[in-house]
CSV table of C-alpha atoms in Angstrom, one decimal:
chain,number,residue,atom,x,y,z
T,1,UNK,CA,-35.1,47.6,-28.1
T,2,UNK,CA,-35.1,51.1,-26.9
T,3,UNK,CA,-32.2,53.3,-27.9
T,4,UNK,CA,-29.8,53.7,-25.0
T,5,UNK,CA,-32.4,52.3,-22.5
T,6,UNK,CA,-31.0,51.3,-19.2
T,7,UNK,CA,-27.7,52.3,-17.6
T,8,UNK,CA,-24.2,51.5,-18.8
T,9,UNK,CA,-21.8,49.8,-16.5
T,10,UNK,CA,-18.8,52.0,-15.9
T,11,UNK,CA,-16.4,49.5,-17.6
T,12,UNK,CA,-18.8,48.4,-20.4
T,13,UNK,CA,-18.0,49.8,-23.8
T,14,UNK,CA,-20.8,51.4,-25.8
T,15,UNK,CA,-21.6,51.2,-29.5
T,16,UNK,CA,-19.2,53.5,-31.3
T,17,UNK,CA,-16.1,52.3,-29.4
T,18,UNK,CA,-13.2,50.8,-31.3
T,19,UNK,CA,-13.1,51.2,-35.0
T,20,UNK,CA,-16.2,53.4,-35.2
T,21,UNK,CA,-14.9,55.9,-32.7
T,22,UNK,CA,-11.6,56.1,-34.5
T,23,UNK,CA,-13.4,56.5,-37.8
T,24,UNK,CA,-15.6,59.3,-36.4
T,25,UNK,CA,-12.5,61.2,-35.0
T,26,UNK,CA,-10.8,61.0,-38.4
T,27,UNK,CA,-13.9,62.0,-40.3
T,28,UNK,CA,-14.6,64.9,-38.0
T,29,UNK,CA,-11.0,66.2,-38.2
T,30,UNK,CA,-11.0,65.8,-42.0
T,31,UNK,CA,-14.3,67.6,-42.3
T,32,UNK,CA,-13.2,70.4,-39.9
T,33,UNK,CA,-9.9,70.8,-41.7
T,34,UNK,CA,-11.6,70.8,-45.2
T,35,UNK,CA,-14.2,73.3,-44.2
T,36,UNK,CA,-11.7,75.6,-42.5
T,37,UNK,CA,-9.4,75.5,-45.5
T,38,UNK,CA,-12.3,76.3,-47.8
T,39,UNK,CA,-13.3,79.2,-45.5
T,40,UNK,CA,-9.7,80.6,-45.4
T,41,UNK,CA,-9.3,80.4,-49.2
T,42,UNK,CA,-12.5,82.3,-49.7
T,43,UNK,CA,-12.2,84.8,-46.9
T,44,UNK,CA,-8.5,85.6,-46.8
T,45,UNK,CA,-7.8,88.6,-44.6
T,46,UNK,CA,-11.4,88.8,-43.4
T,47,UNK,CA,-12.1,90.0,-39.9
T,48,UNK,CA,-13.8,86.7,-39.0
T,49,UNK,CA,-10.8,84.5,-39.9
T,50,UNK,CA,-9.1,84.7,-36.5
T,51,UNK,CA,-12.4,83.9,-34.7
T,52,UNK,CA,-13.1,81.0,-37.1
T,53,UNK,CA,-9.6,79.6,-36.7
T,54,UNK,CA,-9.7,79.9,-32.9
T,55,UNK,CA,-13.2,78.3,-32.7
T,56,UNK,CA,-12.1,75.5,-35.1
T,57,UNK,CA,-9.1,74.7,-32.9
T,58,UNK,CA,-11.2,74.8,-29.8
T,59,UNK,CA,-13.8,72.4,-31.4
T,60,UNK,CA,-11.1,70.0,-32.5
T,61,UNK,CA,-9.6,69.9,-29.0
T,62,UNK,CA,-12.9,69.5,-27.3
T,63,UNK,CA,-13.9,66.7,-29.6
T,64,UNK,CA,-10.7,64.8,-29.0
T,65,UNK,CA,-11.2,65.1,-25.2
T,66,UNK,CA,-14.1,62.7,-25.3
T,67,UNK,CA,-12.1,59.5,-24.4
T,68,UNK,CA,-10.9,61.2,-21.2
T,69,UNK,CA,-14.5,61.6,-20.0
T,70,UNK,CA,-15.3,57.8,-19.9
T,71,UNK,CA,-18.2,56.0,-21.5
T,72,UNK,CA,-20.7,56.4,-18.7
T,73,UNK,CA,-23.1,59.3,-18.9
T,74,UNK,CA,-22.3,61.9,-16.3
T,75,UNK,CA,-22.8,65.6,-15.6
T,76,UNK,CA,-19.3,66.3,-16.7
T,77,UNK,CA,-20.0,64.5,-20.0
T,78,UNK,CA,-23.3,66.4,-20.5
T,79,UNK,CA,-21.4,69.7,-19.9
T,80,UNK,CA,-18.8,68.7,-22.5
T,81,UNK,CA,-21.4,67.8,-25.1
T,82,UNK,CA,-23.2,71.1,-24.5
T,83,UNK,CA,-19.9,73.0,-25.0
T,84,UNK,CA,-19.1,71.1,-28.2
T,85,UNK,CA,-22.6,71.9,-29.7
T,86,UNK,CA,-22.4,75.5,-28.6
T,87,UNK,CA,-19.0,76.0,-30.2
T,88,UNK,CA,-20.2,74.3,-33.4
T,89,UNK,CA,-23.4,76.4,-33.6
T,90,UNK,CA,-21.2,79.5,-33.2
T,91,UNK,CA,-19.0,78.4,-36.0
T,92,UNK,CA,-22.0,77.7,-38.2
T,93,UNK,CA,-23.3,81.2,-37.5
T,94,UNK,CA,-20.0,82.6,-38.6
T,95,UNK,CA,-19.4,80.2,-41.5
T,96,UNK,CA,-22.4,78.1,-42.7
T,97,UNK,CA,-20.1,75.6,-44.4
T,98,UNK,CA,-19.2,74.2,-40.9
T,99,UNK,CA,-22.7,72.6,-41.0
T,100,UNK,CA,-21.0,69.6,-42.7
T,101,UNK,CA,-19.5,68.7,-39.3
T,102,UNK,CA,-22.9,67.9,-37.9
T,103,UNK,CA,-22.7,64.2,-38.8
T,104,UNK,CA,-20.1,63.2,-36.2
T,105,UNK,CA,-22.0,65.3,-33.6
T,106,UNK,CA,-25.0,63.0,-34.2
T,107,UNK,CA,-23.0,60.0,-32.9
T,108,UNK,CA,-21.5,61.7,-29.8
T,109,UNK,CA,-25.0,62.8,-29.0
T,110,UNK,CA,-26.4,59.3,-29.2
T,111,UNK,CA,-23.5,58.0,-27.1
T,112,UNK,CA,-24.1,60.6,-24.4
T,113,UNK,CA,-27.8,61.2,-24.0
T,114,UNK,CA,-30.8,59.1,-23.5
T,115,UNK,CA,-33.9,59.4,-25.6
T,116,UNK,CA,-35.8,61.7,-26.0
T,117,UNK,CA,-33.0,64.1,-25.1
T,118,UNK,CA,-30.7,62.7,-27.8
T,119,UNK,CA,-33.4,62.9,-30.5
T,120,UNK,CA,-34.3,66.5,-29.5
T,121,UNK,CA,-30.6,67.6,-29.7
T,122,UNK,CA,-30.2,65.8,-33.1
T,123,UNK,CA,-33.2,67.6,-34.4
T,124,UNK,CA,-31.7,70.9,-33.2
T,125,UNK,CA,-28.4,70.2,-34.8
T,126,UNK,CA,-30.2,69.1,-38.1
T,127,UNK,CA,-32.2,72.4,-38.1
T,128,UNK,CA,-29.0,74.4,-37.6
T,129,UNK,CA,-27.3,72.5,-40.4
T,130,UNK,CA,-30.2,72.9,-42.8
T,131,UNK,CA,-30.4,76.7,-42.0
T,132,UNK,CA,-26.6,77.0,-42.6
T,133,UNK,CA,-26.8,75.3,-46.0
T,134,UNK,CA,-29.8,77.4,-47.0
T,135,UNK,CA,-27.8,80.5,-46.1
T,136,UNK,CA,-24.8,79.2,-48.0
T,137,UNK,CA,-26.8,78.4,-51.1
T,138,UNK,CA,-28.9,81.5,-51.0
T,139,UNK,CA,-31.9,79.6,-52.5
T,140,UNK,CA,-34.6,77.1,-51.4
T,141,UNK,CA,-33.1,73.7,-52.3
T,142,UNK,CA,-34.9,70.4,-51.6
T,143,UNK,CA,-31.6,68.5,-51.4
T,144,UNK,CA,-30.4,70.9,-48.7
T,145,UNK,CA,-33.6,70.6,-46.8
T,146,UNK,CA,-33.8,66.8,-46.9
T,147,UNK,CA,-30.0,66.0,-46.7
T,148,UNK,CA,-29.2,66.6,-43.1
T,149,UNK,CA,-32.4,64.9,-41.7
T,150,UNK,CA,-31.7,61.9,-43.9
T,151,UNK,CA,-28.1,61.7,-42.6
T,152,UNK,CA,-29.5,62.0,-39.1
T,153,UNK,CA,-31.9,59.2,-39.7
T,154,UNK,CA,-29.1,57.0,-41.1
T,155,UNK,CA,-26.9,57.8,-38.1
T,156,UNK,CA,-29.7,56.9,-35.7
T,157,UNK,CA,-30.4,53.6,-37.5
T,158,UNK,CA,-26.8,52.6,-37.5
T,159,UNK,CA,-26.4,53.4,-33.9
T,160,UNK,CA,-29.5,51.5,-32.9
T,161,UNK,CA,-28.3,48.5,-34.7
T,162,UNK,CA,-24.9,48.7,-33.1
T,163,UNK,CA,-26.5,49.2,-29.7
T,164,UNK,CA,-28.7,46.2,-30.2
T,165,UNK,CA,-25.8,44.0,-31.2
T,166,UNK,CA,-23.7,45.2,-28.2
T,167,UNK,CA,-26.5,44.5,-25.8
T,168,UNK,CA,-27.0,41.0,-27.2
T,169,UNK,CA,-23.3,40.4,-26.9
T,170,UNK,CA,-23.3,41.6,-23.3
T,171,UNK,CA,-26.3,39.4,-22.5
T,172,UNK,CA,-24.6,36.4,-24.1
T,173,UNK,CA,-21.4,37.0,-22.1
T,174,UNK,CA,-23.4,37.4,-18.9
T,175,UNK,CA,-25.2,34.1,-19.7
T,176,UNK,CA,-21.9,32.4,-20.4
T,177,UNK,CA,-20.4,33.7,-17.1
T,178,UNK,CA,-23.5,32.6,-15.2
T,179,UNK,CA,-23.5,29.2,-16.8
T,180,UNK,CA,-19.9,28.7,-16.1
T,181,UNK,CA,-20.4,29.7,-12.4
T,182,UNK,CA,-23.3,27.3,-12.1
T,183,UNK,CA,-21.3,24.5,-13.8
T,184,UNK,CA,-18.4,25.1,-11.4
T,185,UNK,CA,-20.8,25.1,-8.4
T,186,UNK,CA,-22.4,21.8,-9.6
T,187,UNK,CA,-19.0,20.2,-10.2
T,188,UNK,CA,-18.0,21.4,-6.7
T,189,UNK,CA,-21.0,19.9,-5.1
T,190,UNK,CA,-20.6,16.6,-7.1
T,191,UNK,CA,-17.0,16.5,-6.0
T,192,UNK,CA,-17.9,16.9,-2.4
T,193,UNK,CA,-20.5,14.2,-2.6
T,194,UNK,CA,-18.1,11.8,-4.4
T,195,UNK,CA,-15.4,12.5,-1.8
T,196,UNK,CA,-17.9,11.9,1.0
T,197,UNK,CA,-18.9,8.6,-0.5
T,198,UNK,CA,-15.3,7.6,-1.0
T,199,UNK,CA,-14.4,8.5,2.6
T,200,UNK,CA,-17.4,6.7,3.9
T,201,UNK,CA,-16.6,3.5,2.0
T,202,UNK,CA,-12.9,3.7,3.0
T,203,UNK,CA,-13.9,4.0,6.6
T,204,UNK,CA,-16.4,1.2,6.4
T,205,UNK,CA,-14.0,-1.1,4.6
T,206,UNK,CA,-11.0,-0.5,6.9
T,207,UNK,CA,-11.5,1.3,10.2
T,208,UNK,CA,-15.1,0.3,10.9
T,209,UNK,CA,-14.4,-3.4,10.2
T,210,UNK,CA,-11.3,-3.4,12.4
T,211,UNK,CA,-13.2,-1.7,15.3
T,212,UNK,CA,-16.0,-4.3,14.9
T,213,UNK,CA,-13.4,-7.1,15.1
T,214,UNK,CA,-11.8,-5.6,18.2
T,215,UNK,CA,-15.2,-5.3,19.8
T,216,UNK,CA,-16.0,-9.0,19.2
T,217,UNK,CA,-12.6,-10.1,20.4
T,218,UNK,CA,-12.8,-8.1,23.6
T,219,UNK,CA,-16.4,-9.3,24.3
T,220,UNK,CA,-15.2,-12.9,23.8
T,221,UNK,CA,-12.2,-12.2,26.2
T,222,UNK,CA,-14.6,-10.7,28.8
T,223,UNK,CA,-16.8,-13.8,28.6
T,224,UNK,CA,-13.9,-16.3,29.4
T,225,UNK,CA,-11.9,-13.9,31.5
T,226,UNK,CA,-12.4,-16.0,34.7
T,227,UNK,CA,-13.0,-19.5,33.3
T,228,UNK,CA,-10.2,-19.5,30.6
T,229,UNK,CA,-7.6,-16.8,31.2
T,230,UNK,CA,-5.3,-18.2,28.4
T,231,UNK,CA,-8.1,-17.9,25.8
T,232,UNK,CA,-8.9,-14.4,27.1
T,233,UNK,CA,-5.3,-13.3,26.7
T,234,UNK,CA,-5.3,-14.7,23.2
T,235,UNK,CA,-8.4,-12.7,22.3
T,236,UNK,CA,-6.8,-9.6,23.8
T,237,UNK,CA,-3.5,-10.1,21.9
T,238,UNK,CA,-5.5,-10.6,18.7
T,239,UNK,CA,-7.5,-7.4,19.4
T,240,UNK,CA,-4.2,-5.6,20.0
T,241,UNK,CA,-2.9,-6.8,16.6
T,242,UNK,CA,-6.1,-5.6,14.9
T,243,UNK,CA,-5.8,-2.2,16.7
T,244,UNK,CA,-2.3,-1.9,15.5
T,245,UNK,CA,-3.3,-2.7,11.9
T,246,UNK,CA,-6.2,-0.3,12.2
T,247,UNK,CA,-3.8,2.4,13.3
T,248,UNK,CA,-1.7,1.7,10.2
T,249,UNK,CA,-4.8,1.9,8.0
T,250,UNK,CA,-5.8,5.2,9.6
T,251,UNK,CA,-2.4,6.7,8.9
T,252,UNK,CA,-2.5,5.6,5.3
T,253,UNK,CA,-6.1,6.6,5.0
T,254,UNK,CA,-5.2,10.2,6.1
T,255,UNK,CA,-2.5,10.3,3.5
T,256,UNK,CA,-4.8,8.7,0.9
T,257,UNK,CA,-2.4,5.8,0.2
T,258,UNK,CA,-3.2,2.2,-0.9
T,259,UNK,CA,-4.5,-0.3,1.6
T,260,UNK,CA,-1.9,-1.5,4.1
T,261,UNK,CA,-1.9,-5.0,2.6
T,262,UNK,CA,-0.7,-3.6,-0.7
T,263,UNK,CA,1.9,-1.2,0.8
T,264,UNK,CA,4.7,-3.7,0.7
T,265,UNK,CA,4.4,-4.1,-3.1
T,266,UNK,CA,3.6,-7.9,-3.0
T,267,UNK,CA,0.6,-7.4,-5.2
T,268,UNK,CA,-3.1,-8.3,-4.9
T,269,UNK,CA,-2.6,-12.0,-4.8
T,270,UNK,CA,-0.5,-11.9,-1.6
T,271,UNK,CA,-2.7,-9.2,-0.1
T,272,UNK,CA,-5.8,-11.5,-0.5
T,273,UNK,CA,-3.8,-14.4,1.0
T,274,UNK,CA,-2.9,-12.2,4.0
T,275,UNK,CA,-6.5,-11.1,4.3
T,276,UNK,CA,-7.8,-14.7,4.3
T,277,UNK,CA,-5.3,-15.7,7.0
T,278,UNK,CA,-6.1,-12.7,9.1
T,279,UNK,CA,-9.9,-13.3,8.9
T,280,UNK,CA,-9.6,-17.0,9.8
T,281,UNK,CA,-10.5,-17.8,13.4
T,282,UNK,CA,-12.0,-20.5,15.5
T,283,UNK,CA,-15.5,-19.4,14.3
T,284,UNK,CA,-14.7,-19.3,10.6
T,285,UNK,CA,-12.1,-20.7,8.2
T,286,UNK,CA,-11.2,-18.5,5.2
T,287,UNK,CA,-9.3,-19.9,2.2
T,288,UNK,CA,-7.8,-18.1,-0.7
T,289,UNK,CA,-7.3,-19.4,-4.2
T,290,UNK,CA,-5.6,-17.7,-7.1
T,291,UNK,CA,-6.5,-19.0,-10.6
T,292,UNK,CA,-4.1,-18.0,-13.4
T,293,UNK,CA,-1.9,-15.0,-13.5
T,294,UNK,CA,-2.2,-11.5,-15.1
T,295,UNK,CA,-0.3,-10.7,-18.3
T,296,UNK,CA,1.0,-7.6,-16.7
T,297,UNK,CA,0.7,-5.6,-13.4
T,298,UNK,CA,-2.8,-4.7,-12.5
T,299,UNK,CA,-3.6,-0.9,-12.1
T,300,UNK,CA,-3.2,0.2,-8.5
T,301,UNK,CA,-6.8,1.4,-8.4
T,302,UNK,CA,-8.0,-2.0,-9.5
T,303,UNK,CA,-5.9,-3.8,-6.9
T,304,UNK,CA,-7.0,-1.4,-4.2
T,305,UNK,CA,-10.7,-1.6,-5.1
T,306,UNK,CA,-10.7,-5.4,-5.3
T,307,UNK,CA,-9.0,-5.7,-1.9
T,308,UNK,CA,-11.5,-3.3,-0.4
T,309,UNK,CA,-14.3,-5.3,-1.9
T,310,UNK,CA,-12.9,-8.5,-0.5
T,311,UNK,CA,-12.6,-6.9,2.9
T,312,UNK,CA,-16.2,-5.6,2.8
T,313,UNK,CA,-17.5,-9.0,1.7
T,314,UNK,CA,-15.7,-10.9,4.4
T,315,UNK,CA,-16.9,-8.4,7.0
T,316,UNK,CA,-20.5,-9.1,5.9
T,317,UNK,CA,-19.8,-12.8,6.1
T,318,UNK,CA,-18.3,-12.6,9.6
T,319,UNK,CA,-20.9,-10.3,11.0
T,320,UNK,CA,-24.1,-11.4,9.4
T,321,UNK,CA,-24.0,-14.8,7.7
T,322,UNK,CA,-23.2,-17.2,10.6
T,323,UNK,CA,-20.9,-19.1,8.2
T,324,UNK,CA,-18.1,-21.4,9.4
T,325,UNK,CA,-16.2,-21.4,6.1
T,326,UNK,CA,-15.6,-18.9,3.3
T,327,UNK,CA,-13.4,-18.8,0.2
T,328,UNK,CA,-11.8,-16.0,-1.7
T,329,UNK,CA,-11.1,-16.8,-5.4
T,330,UNK,CA,-9.2,-14.5,-7.7
T,331,UNK,CA,-9.4,-15.5,-11.4
T,332,UNK,CA,-7.5,-13.9,-14.3
T,333,UNK,CA,-9.5,-14.5,-17.5
T,334,UNK,CA,-7.6,-12.7,-20.2
T,335,UNK,CA,-9.5,-9.5,-20.6
T,336,UNK,CA,-10.9,-9.4,-17.1
T,337,UNK,CA,-10.2,-10.3,-13.5
T,338,UNK,CA,-12.9,-11.9,-11.4
T,339,UNK,CA,-13.1,-12.0,-7.6
T,340,UNK,CA,-15.5,-14.5,-6.0
T,341,UNK,CA,-16.4,-14.5,-2.3
T,342,UNK,CA,-18.4,-17.6,-1.2
T,343,UNK,CA,-19.6,-18.7,2.2
T,344,UNK,CA,-21.7,-21.5,3.7
T,345,UNK,CA,-23.8,-19.3,5.9
T,346,UNK,CA,-27.6,-19.1,6.3
T,347,UNK,CA,-27.9,-17.0,3.1
T,348,UNK,CA,-30.4,-14.3,2.3
T,349,UNK,CA,-32.7,-13.0,-0.5
T,350,UNK,CA,-30.6,-10.7,-2.7
T,351,UNK,CA,-33.8,-9.0,-4.0
T,352,UNK,CA,-35.2,-8.2,-0.5
T,353,UNK,CA,-34.5,-4.7,0.9
T,354,UNK,CA,-31.7,-4.5,3.4
T,355,UNK,CA,-33.1,-4.0,6.9
T,356,UNK,CA,-29.8,-2.7,8.1
T,357,UNK,CA,-29.6,-0.2,5.3
T,358,UNK,CA,-33.1,1.0,6.1
T,359,UNK,CA,-32.5,1.4,9.8
T,360,UNK,CA,-29.0,2.7,9.6
T,361,UNK,CA,-27.8,-0.1,11.8
T,362,UNK,CA,-25.1,-1.4,9.4
T,363,UNK,CA,-22.5,0.1,7.3
T,364,UNK,CA,-22.4,0.3,3.5
T,365,UNK,CA,-22.1,-3.5,2.8
T,366,UNK,CA,-23.3,-4.4,-0.6
T,367,UNK,CA,-24.1,-0.8,-1.7
T,368,UNK,CA,-20.4,0.1,-1.2
T,369,UNK,CA,-19.3,-3.0,-3.1
T,370,UNK,CA,-21.7,-2.2,-5.9
T,371,UNK,CA,-20.4,1.4,-6.1
T,372,UNK,CA,-16.7,0.3,-6.2
T,373,UNK,CA,-17.5,-2.2,-8.9
T,374,UNK,CA,-19.4,0.5,-11.0
T,375,UNK,CA,-16.4,2.9,-10.6
T,376,UNK,CA,-14.2,0.2,-12.2
T,377,UNK,CA,-16.6,-0.4,-15.0
T,378,UNK,CA,-17.3,-3.9,-13.8
T,379,UNK,CA,-20.3,-6.0,-12.9
T,380,UNK,CA,-21.5,-7.4,-9.6
T,381,UNK,CA,-23.4,-10.7,-9.2
T,382,UNK,CA,-24.8,-11.9,-6.0
T,383,UNK,CA,-26.2,-15.5,-5.8
T,384,UNK,CA,-27.9,-16.6,-2.5
T,385,UNK,CA,-31.0,-18.1,-1.0
T,386,UNK,CA,-32.1,-18.7,2.6
T,387,UNK,CA,-30.2,-21.6,4.0
T,388,UNK,CA,-27.9,-22.1,1.0
T,389,UNK,CA,-25.0,-19.7,1.7
T,390,UNK,CA,-24.0,-16.9,-0.7
T,391,UNK,CA,-21.6,-16.2,-3.6
T,392,UNK,CA,-20.6,-12.7,-4.5
T,393,UNK,CA,-18.8,-12.3,-7.8
T,394,UNK,CA,-17.1,-9.1,-9.1
T,395,UNK,CA,-15.8,-9.0,-12.7
T,396,UNK,CA,-13.6,-6.1,-13.7
T,397,UNK,CA,-12.4,-5.5,-17.3
T,398,UNK,CA,-8.7,-5.0,-17.7
T,399,UNK,CA,-7.3,-2.0,-19.6
T,400,UNK,CA,-6.5,-2.4,-23.3
T,401,UNK,CA,-2.7,-2.7,-22.7
T,402,UNK,CA,-3.3,-5.9,-20.8
T,403,UNK,CA,-4.5,-8.9,-22.8
């Protein structure tokens, strides 16, 4: 990875922030104070002392101004770095021992400049530091010649490693943020689809069935309007009752409440009896049988789903089976509850594709019942054959707290 390649976001911390930056400030101030003290002890009363003191104070102030410049490279930061290096070089020319302050300058150079400018300036600072030490020692010393370049190489290596780790961390954070956004978008889409499916099933199992019944009753009334006014009025009154019930369902549907038959709190058993009585007519007789009793109250979602399944199944029987008799049977079998809907209609092949589903002519029917059963963790069984009627059976496991 290239050193300092790419641009820094304005609010993204660079390598050297935090503990390393504090360490560099402390190290720089300690070095600067130690070198200044050494100079003053050896040159007390010298004519250079006021200049060295003033330049040392200026260098310390300039160095501590770095946080106010921000972390993003800018012309103002470049000007600040140039001023710091210029003041330091002047100090080194006046007092070679200030060359020890070069190490912190390596890091601020790496934080500010891009390669190759950073490397070029580090080489310049290293050359100045080596020259200052040679002047100070007064002899050719291999340690003095190799020391500053070695320190510069170590500084570059440490910074590159920190830079690489910081970039990896930023990439990981970006990946996590992107993944979280994608997950949220996926959950949002799935929630929308699930809500659409729920709404479509609710409409099919309540409002659409009621409208279908009204249509059939009004058509029957129209056929006998002249020949049998009493029967026509009966059909109209029945259609009015269905419309009133549909209105109640619509209001509860808008408020996302339980089916109207469960609103009175009489439970699923009574709701199924009411449904059977309402679906019975001159064309079809619907009976309801309750086998056993639950050990405790059924969860509301189970009651609501089973009632909707019964409504959907009877709607299919009424509209498509040609049956004259149907039966609802609710059985409590300890750890599960079973709802059976049987009819004596012309039957069908359960494995054959649904023509209505393919053409869009019918509502959800069996797919909606299957979906509701799956949401409850239950199983759906359909037994039928042409000319032999049909039996639909839904088995739903009861929660652990119920035996």
